[in-house]
Amino acid sequence: MSAADILPFVRAWVRNPLRVAAVAPSGPAVSSLMAREITADTGPVLELGPGTGVFTRALLKRGVRQQDLTLVEYGSEFIPLLQRRFPGARVLWMDAAWLRRERLFDGAPVGAVVSGLGLLMMPPEKVITILHGAFGYLRAGGAFYQITYGPRCPVADAILDRLDLQANCIGQTFLNLPPASVYRISRRHSHA
């Protein structure tokens, strides 16, 4: 991990620790875990809270093309960095809670959503809004991948039930600061 990743991340965390939700960018072990089920065949990928782009780089290593990436970042300090690092990707400066009210795609072409958002720090209604918006773009069989530093899924069972979703832990790593897990959140019933 380079100073180019750490310094902007730490500055953003010092300004607003509740929004950034981690003390350092995710490392290579959790980045590989986050991207391991995603390939070029997955199709367009929507990334929420890319920060310095560590998951973005892991997606590129898995064969996802930059032009198939839409990066949604609320931290204005990360936008120029993301635009420089991933000039072929679509980088949007917006809150992930606005997904439903914006028209990012026509229909539901997205094969995966990758989320570095700190859902544990958010009120339940915001989590519902983000998931509802993201699943509006996910095609049938698509999945939402979420990192967490907590001991269980960061989306409460009541929210999963309300949105007819299920969550499965696809792995965890202690080779990250702090240790992390990744959950695949998907629809309980296939939607055409």
PDB file of C-alpha atoms in Angstrom:
ATOM      1  CA  MET A   1       0.000   0.000   0.000  1.00  0.00           C
ATOM      2  CA  SER A   2       1.525   3.320  -1.041  1.00  0.00           C
ATOM      3  CA  ALA A   3       1.524   6.744   0.596  1.00  0.00           C
ATOM      4  CA  ALA A   4      -0.660   7.838  -2.337  1.00  0.00           C
ATOM      5  CA  ASP A   5      -3.358   5.539  -0.896  1.00  0.00           C
ATOM      6  CA  ILE A   6      -2.817   6.109   2.802  1.00  0.00           C
ATOM      7  CA  LEU A   7      -2.489   9.905   3.008  1.00  0.00           C
ATOM      8  CA  PRO A   8      -5.798  10.882   1.351  1.00  0.00           C
ATOM      9  CA  PHE A   9      -7.566   8.141   3.272  1.00  0.00           C
ATOM     10  CA  VAL A  10      -6.206   9.277   6.651  1.00  0.00           C
ATOM     11  CA  ARG A  11      -7.002  12.934   5.883  1.00  0.00           C
ATOM     12  CA  ALA A  12     -10.591  12.002   5.004  1.00  0.00           C
ATOM     13  CA  TRP A  13     -10.891   9.835   8.127  1.00  0.00           C
ATOM     14  CA  VAL A  14      -9.618  12.645  10.379  1.00  0.00           C
ATOM     15  CA  ARG A  15     -12.168  15.056   8.854  1.00  0.00           C
ATOM     16  CA  ASN A  16     -15.098  12.672   9.216  1.00  0.00           C
ATOM     17  CA  PRO A  17     -14.415   9.258  10.821  1.00  0.00           C
ATOM     18  CA  LEU A  18     -18.073   8.222  10.706  1.00  0.00           C
ATOM     19  CA  ARG A  19     -18.242   8.678   6.937  1.00  0.00           C
ATOM     20  CA  VAL A  20     -14.958   6.911   6.124  1.00  0.00           C
ATOM     21  CA  ALA A  21     -15.577   4.105   8.682  1.00  0.00           C
ATOM     22  CA  ALA A  22     -12.081   2.521   8.485  1.00  0.00           C
ATOM     23  CA  VAL A  23      -8.691   3.626   9.722  1.00  0.00           C
ATOM     24  CA  ALA A  24      -6.799   2.582   6.572  1.00  0.00           C
ATOM     25  CA  PRO A  25      -7.542   1.535   2.988  1.00  0.00           C
ATOM     26  CA  SER A  26      -8.325  -2.138   2.545  1.00  0.00           C
ATOM     27  CA  GLY A  27      -5.333  -4.349   1.845  1.00  0.00           C
ATOM     28  CA  PRO A  28      -4.650  -6.821  -0.958  1.00  0.00           C
ATOM     29  CA  ALA A  29      -6.047  -9.862   0.905  1.00  0.00           C
ATOM     30  CA  VAL A  30      -9.538  -8.421   1.407  1.00  0.00           C
ATOM     31  CA  SER A  31      -9.459  -6.761  -2.036  1.00  0.00           C
ATOM     32  CA  SER A  32      -8.852 -10.155  -3.667  1.00  0.00           C
ATOM     33  CA  LEU A  33     -11.605 -11.661  -1.533  1.00  0.00           C
ATOM     34  CA  MET A  34     -14.012  -8.884  -2.559  1.00  0.00           C
ATOM     35  CA  ALA A  35     -13.366  -9.441  -6.270  1.00  0.00           C
ATOM     36  CA  ARG A  36     -12.903 -13.210  -6.401  1.00  0.00           C
ATOM     37  CA  GLU A  37     -16.397 -14.051  -7.743  1.00  0.00           C
ATOM     38  CA  ILE A  38     -16.352 -11.259 -10.343  1.00  0.00           C
ATOM     39  CA  THR A  39     -14.893 -11.611 -13.850  1.00  0.00           C
ATOM     40  CA  ALA A  40     -15.061  -9.843 -17.193  1.00  0.00           C
ATOM     41  CA  ASP A  41     -18.158 -11.959 -17.909  1.00  0.00           C
ATOM     42  CA  THR A  42     -19.970 -10.408 -14.929  1.00  0.00           C
ATOM     43  CA  GLY A  43     -20.622  -7.339 -17.058  1.00  0.00           C
ATOM     44  CA  PRO A  44     -20.918  -3.822 -15.704  1.00  0.00           C
ATOM     45  CA  VAL A  45     -19.913  -3.385 -12.065  1.00  0.00           C
ATOM     46  CA  LEU A  46     -21.145  -0.620  -9.790  1.00  0.00           C
ATOM     47  CA  GLU A  47     -18.713   0.221  -6.984  1.00  0.00           C
ATOM     48  CA  LEU A  48     -19.941   2.168  -3.974  1.00  0.00           C
ATOM     49  CA  GLY A  49     -17.396   4.008  -1.850  1.00  0.00           C
ATOM     50  CA  PRO A  50     -14.267   3.139  -3.832  1.00  0.00           C
ATOM     51  CA  GLY A  51     -12.100   5.538  -1.808  1.00  0.00           C
ATOM     52  CA  THR A  52      -8.579   5.236  -3.232  1.00  0.00           C
ATOM     53  CA  GLY A  53      -9.563   2.417  -5.604  1.00  0.00           C
ATOM     54  CA  VAL A  54      -8.148  -0.689  -3.924  1.00  0.00           C
ATOM     55  CA  PHE A  55     -11.195  -2.803  -4.821  1.00  0.00           C
ATOM     56  CA  THR A  56     -11.239  -1.174  -8.260  1.00  0.00           C
ATOM     57  CA  ARG A  57      -7.691  -2.410  -8.923  1.00  0.00           C
ATOM     58  CA  ALA A  58      -8.672  -5.914  -7.759  1.00  0.00           C
ATOM     59  CA  LEU A  59     -11.622  -5.862 -10.191  1.00  0.00           C
ATOM     60  CA  LEU A  60      -9.311  -4.860 -13.041  1.00  0.00           C
ATOM     61  CA  LYS A  61      -6.985  -7.751 -12.161  1.00  0.00           C
ATOM     62  CA  ARG A  62     -10.001 -10.072 -12.464  1.00  0.00           C
ATOM     63  CA  GLY A  63     -10.531  -8.871 -16.047  1.00  0.00           C
ATOM     64  CA  VAL A  64     -13.256  -6.254 -15.554  1.00  0.00           C
ATOM     65  CA  ARG A  65     -12.706  -3.464 -18.088  1.00  0.00           C
ATOM     66  CA  GLN A  66     -12.477   0.131 -16.875  1.00  0.00           C
ATOM     67  CA  GLN A  67     -15.318   1.101 -19.206  1.00  0.00           C
ATOM     68  CA  ASP A  68     -17.518  -1.431 -17.375  1.00  0.00           C
ATOM     69  CA  LEU A  69     -16.936   0.299 -14.019  1.00  0.00           C
ATOM     70  CA  THR A  70     -19.114   2.978 -12.450  1.00  0.00           C
ATOM     71  CA  LEU A  71     -17.540   4.337  -9.279  1.00  0.00           C
ATOM     72  CA  VAL A  72     -19.849   6.189  -6.868  1.00  0.00           C
ATOM     73  CA  GLU A  73     -17.904   8.184  -4.276  1.00  0.00           C
ATOM     74  CA  TYR A  74     -19.171  10.785  -1.818  1.00  0.00           C
ATOM     75  CA  GLY A  75     -15.767  11.922  -0.546  1.00  0.00           C
ATOM     76  CA  SER A  76     -14.758  14.807  -2.794  1.00  0.00           C
ATOM     77  CA  GLU A  77     -11.098  14.318  -1.835  1.00  0.00           C
ATOM     78  CA  PHE A  78     -11.091  10.927  -3.596  1.00  0.00           C
ATOM     79  CA  ILE A  79     -12.698  12.017  -6.886  1.00  0.00           C
ATOM     80  CA  PRO A  80      -9.579  13.499  -8.603  1.00  0.00           C
ATOM     81  CA  LEU A  81      -7.505  10.500  -7.489  1.00  0.00           C
ATOM     82  CA  LEU A  82     -10.042   8.038  -8.920  1.00  0.00           C
ATOM     83  CA  GLN A  83     -10.303   9.987 -12.182  1.00  0.00           C
ATOM     84  CA  ARG A  84      -6.507   9.939 -12.612  1.00  0.00           C
ATOM     85  CA  ARG A  85      -6.124   6.266 -11.721  1.00  0.00           C
ATOM     86  CA  PHE A  86      -9.083   4.971 -13.727  1.00  0.00           C
ATOM     87  CA  PRO A  87      -9.589   7.322 -16.695  1.00  0.00           C
ATOM     88  CA  GLY A  88     -11.773   4.782 -18.532  1.00  0.00           C
ATOM     89  CA  ALA A  89     -14.212   4.341 -15.641  1.00  0.00           C
ATOM     90  CA  ARG A  90     -17.250   6.499 -14.974  1.00  0.00           C
ATOM     91  CA  VAL A  91     -16.571   8.320 -11.684  1.00  0.00           C
ATOM     92  CA  LEU A  92     -19.577   9.947 -10.013  1.00  0.00           C
ATOM     93  CA  TRP A  93     -19.438  12.281  -7.036  1.00  0.00           C
ATOM     94  CA  MET A  94     -22.635  11.444  -5.183  1.00  0.00           C
ATOM     95  CA  ASP A  95     -24.095   9.806  -2.104  1.00  0.00           C
ATOM     96  CA  ALA A  96     -24.935   6.126  -2.632  1.00  0.00           C
ATOM     97  CA  ALA A  97     -28.332   6.857  -1.069  1.00  0.00           C
ATOM     98  CA  TRP A  98     -29.177   8.761  -4.285  1.00  0.00           C
ATOM     99  CA  LEU A  99     -28.930   5.635  -6.480  1.00  0.00           C
ATOM    100  CA  ARG A 100     -32.681   5.244  -6.805  1.00  0.00           C
ATOM    101  CA  ARG A 101     -33.389   8.844  -7.743  1.00  0.00           C
ATOM    102  CA  GLU A 102     -30.576   9.086 -10.312  1.00  0.00           C
ATOM    103  CA  ARG A 103     -30.690   7.300 -13.652  1.00  0.00           C
ATOM    104  CA  LEU A 104     -27.251   5.718 -13.846  1.00  0.00           C
ATOM    105  CA  PHE A 105     -28.266   2.931 -16.232  1.00  0.00           C
ATOM    106  CA  ASP A 106     -31.189   2.010 -18.437  1.00  0.00           C
ATOM    107  CA  GLY A 107     -32.804  -1.101 -17.021  1.00  0.00           C
ATOM    108  CA  ALA A 108     -30.836  -3.529 -14.865  1.00  0.00           C
ATOM    109  CA  PRO A 109     -27.573  -4.317 -16.665  1.00  0.00           C
ATOM    110  CA  VAL A 110     -25.275  -4.496 -13.616  1.00  0.00           C
ATOM    111  CA  GLY A 111     -23.820  -7.902 -12.791  1.00  0.00           C
ATOM    112  CA  ALA A 112     -22.296  -6.966  -9.425  1.00  0.00           C
ATOM    113  CA  VAL A 113     -22.205  -4.186  -6.875  1.00  0.00           C
ATOM    114  CA  VAL A 114     -19.036  -3.880  -4.796  1.00  0.00           C
ATOM    115  CA  SER A 115     -19.437  -1.849  -1.620  1.00  0.00           C
ATOM    116  CA  GLY A 116     -16.789  -0.382   0.633  1.00  0.00           C
ATOM    117  CA  LEU A 117     -19.427   1.636   2.480  1.00  0.00           C
ATOM    118  CA  GLY A 118     -19.552   1.601   6.266  1.00  0.00           C
ATOM    119  CA  LEU A 119     -23.094   0.244   6.514  1.00  0.00           C
ATOM    120  CA  LEU A 120     -22.697  -0.506  10.231  1.00  0.00           C
ATOM    121  CA  MET A 121     -22.339   3.232  10.876  1.00  0.00           C
ATOM    122  CA  MET A 122     -25.483   4.177   8.933  1.00  0.00           C
ATOM    123  CA  PRO A 123     -29.075   4.455  10.108  1.00  0.00           C
ATOM    124  CA  PRO A 124     -31.247   1.528   8.955  1.00  0.00           C
ATOM    125  CA  GLU A 125     -33.332   3.681   6.598  1.00  0.00           C
ATOM    126  CA  LYS A 126     -30.212   4.778   4.713  1.00  0.00           C
ATOM    127  CA  VAL A 127     -29.040   1.165   4.406  1.00  0.00           C
ATOM    128  CA  ILE A 128     -32.464   0.237   3.002  1.00  0.00           C
ATOM    129  CA  THR A 129     -32.316   3.136   0.535  1.00  0.00           C
ATOM    130  CA  ILE A 130     -28.839   2.143  -0.671  1.00  0.00           C
ATOM    131  CA  LEU A 131     -29.699  -1.541  -1.080  1.00  0.00           C
ATOM    132  CA  HIS A 132     -33.013  -0.774  -2.776  1.00  0.00           C
ATOM    133  CA  GLY A 133     -31.266   1.560  -5.225  1.00  0.00           C
ATOM    134  CA  ALA A 134     -28.427  -0.857  -5.941  1.00  0.00           C
ATOM    135  CA  PHE A 135     -30.712  -3.847  -6.491  1.00  0.00           C
ATOM    136  CA  GLY A 136     -32.733  -1.728  -8.913  1.00  0.00           C
ATOM    137  CA  TYR A 137     -29.717  -1.842 -11.240  1.00  0.00           C
ATOM    138  CA  LEU A 138     -28.712  -5.472 -10.589  1.00  0.00           C
ATOM    139  CA  ARG A 139     -29.877  -7.995 -13.148  1.00  0.00           C
ATOM    140  CA  ALA A 140     -31.306 -11.366 -12.106  1.00  0.00           C
ATOM    141  CA  GLY A 141     -28.562 -13.448 -10.523  1.00  0.00           C
ATOM    142  CA  GLY A 142     -26.435 -10.381  -9.750  1.00  0.00           C
ATOM    143  CA  ALA A 143     -24.957  -9.901  -6.289  1.00  0.00           C
ATOM    144  CA  PHE A 144     -24.025  -7.102  -3.903  1.00  0.00           C
ATOM    145  CA  TYR A 145     -20.620  -7.629  -2.223  1.00  0.00           C
ATOM    146  CA  GLN A 146     -20.103  -5.873   1.110  1.00  0.00           C
ATOM    147  CA  ILE A 147     -17.009  -5.590   3.300  1.00  0.00           C
ATOM    148  CA  THR A 148     -17.370  -5.445   7.059  1.00  0.00           C
ATOM    149  CA  TYR A 149     -15.062  -5.214  10.034  1.00  0.00           C
ATOM    150  CA  GLY A 150     -17.761  -6.476  12.385  1.00  0.00           C
ATOM    151  CA  PRO A 151     -18.337 -10.050  13.543  1.00  0.00           C
ATOM    152  CA  ARG A 152     -21.477 -10.548  11.391  1.00  0.00           C
ATOM    153  CA  CYS A 153     -23.278  -9.261   8.336  1.00  0.00           C
ATOM    154  CA  PRO A 154     -23.547  -5.451   8.454  1.00  0.00           C
ATOM    155  CA  VAL A 155     -27.107  -5.614   7.120  1.00  0.00           C
ATOM    156  CA  ALA A 156     -29.593  -6.509   9.845  1.00  0.00           C
ATOM    157  CA  ASP A 157     -31.806  -9.561   9.348  1.00  0.00           C
ATOM    158  CA  ALA A 158     -34.889  -7.315   9.526  1.00  0.00           C
ATOM    159  CA  ILE A 159     -33.620  -5.300   6.545  1.00  0.00           C
ATOM    160  CA  LEU A 160     -32.732  -8.429   4.585  1.00  0.00           C
ATOM    161  CA  ASP A 161     -36.233  -9.808   5.253  1.00  0.00           C
ATOM    162  CA  ARG A 162     -37.915  -6.537   4.305  1.00  0.00           C
ATOM    163  CA  LEU A 163     -36.070  -6.431   0.963  1.00  0.00           C
ATOM    164  CA  ASP A 164     -36.342 -10.213   0.337  1.00  0.00           C
ATOM    165  CA  LEU A 165     -32.551 -10.595   0.375  1.00  0.00           C
ATOM    166  CA  GLN A 166     -30.139 -13.148   1.791  1.00  0.00           C
ATOM    167  CA  ALA A 167     -26.533 -12.731   2.924  1.00  0.00           C
ATOM    168  CA  ASN A 168     -23.723 -15.277   2.902  1.00  0.00           C
ATOM    169  CA  CYS A 169     -20.190 -14.737   4.160  1.00  0.00           C
ATOM    170  CA  ILE A 170     -17.856 -15.636   1.284  1.00  0.00           C
ATOM    171  CA  GLY A 171     -14.719 -15.313   3.387  1.00  0.00           C
ATOM    172  CA  GLN A 172     -12.727 -13.431   5.927  1.00  0.00           C
ATOM    173  CA  THR A 173      -9.132 -12.377   6.338  1.00  0.00           C
ATOM    174  CA  PHE A 174      -6.979 -11.454   9.275  1.00  0.00           C
ATOM    175  CA  LEU A 175      -4.397 -10.072   6.828  1.00  0.00           C
ATOM    176  CA  ASN A 176      -6.144  -6.706   6.804  1.00  0.00           C
ATOM    177  CA  LEU A 177      -6.152  -3.757   9.212  1.00  0.00           C
ATOM    178  CA  PRO A 178      -8.630  -4.267  10.783  1.00  0.00           C
ATOM    179  CA  PRO A 179      -9.518  -7.918  10.008  1.00  0.00           C
ATOM    180  CA  ALA A 180     -12.413  -8.054   7.555  1.00  0.00           C
ATOM    181  CA  SER A 181     -15.124 -10.257   6.096  1.00  0.00           C
ATOM    182  CA  VAL A 182     -16.951 -10.071   2.778  1.00  0.00           C
ATOM    183  CA  TYR A 183     -20.650 -10.874   2.388  1.00  0.00           C
ATOM    184  CA  ARG A 184     -22.510 -11.678  -0.817  1.00  0.00           C
ATOM    185  CA  ILE A 185     -26.027 -10.261  -0.620  1.00  0.00           C
ATOM    186  CA  SER A 186     -28.465 -11.543  -3.211  1.00  0.00           C
ATOM    187  CA  ARG A 187     -32.169 -11.859  -3.901  1.00  0.00           C
ATOM    188  CA  ARG A 188     -33.875 -14.775  -2.176  1.00  0.00           C
ATOM    189  CA  HIS A 189     -36.017 -15.417  -5.229  1.00  0.00           C
ATOM    190  CA  SER A 190     -34.915 -14.988  -8.800  1.00  0.00           C
ATOM    191  CA  HIS A 191     -36.537 -12.062 -10.566  1.00  0.00           C
ATOM    192  CA  ALA A 192     -36.920 -12.108 -14.314  1.00  0.00           C
TER     193      ALA A 192
END
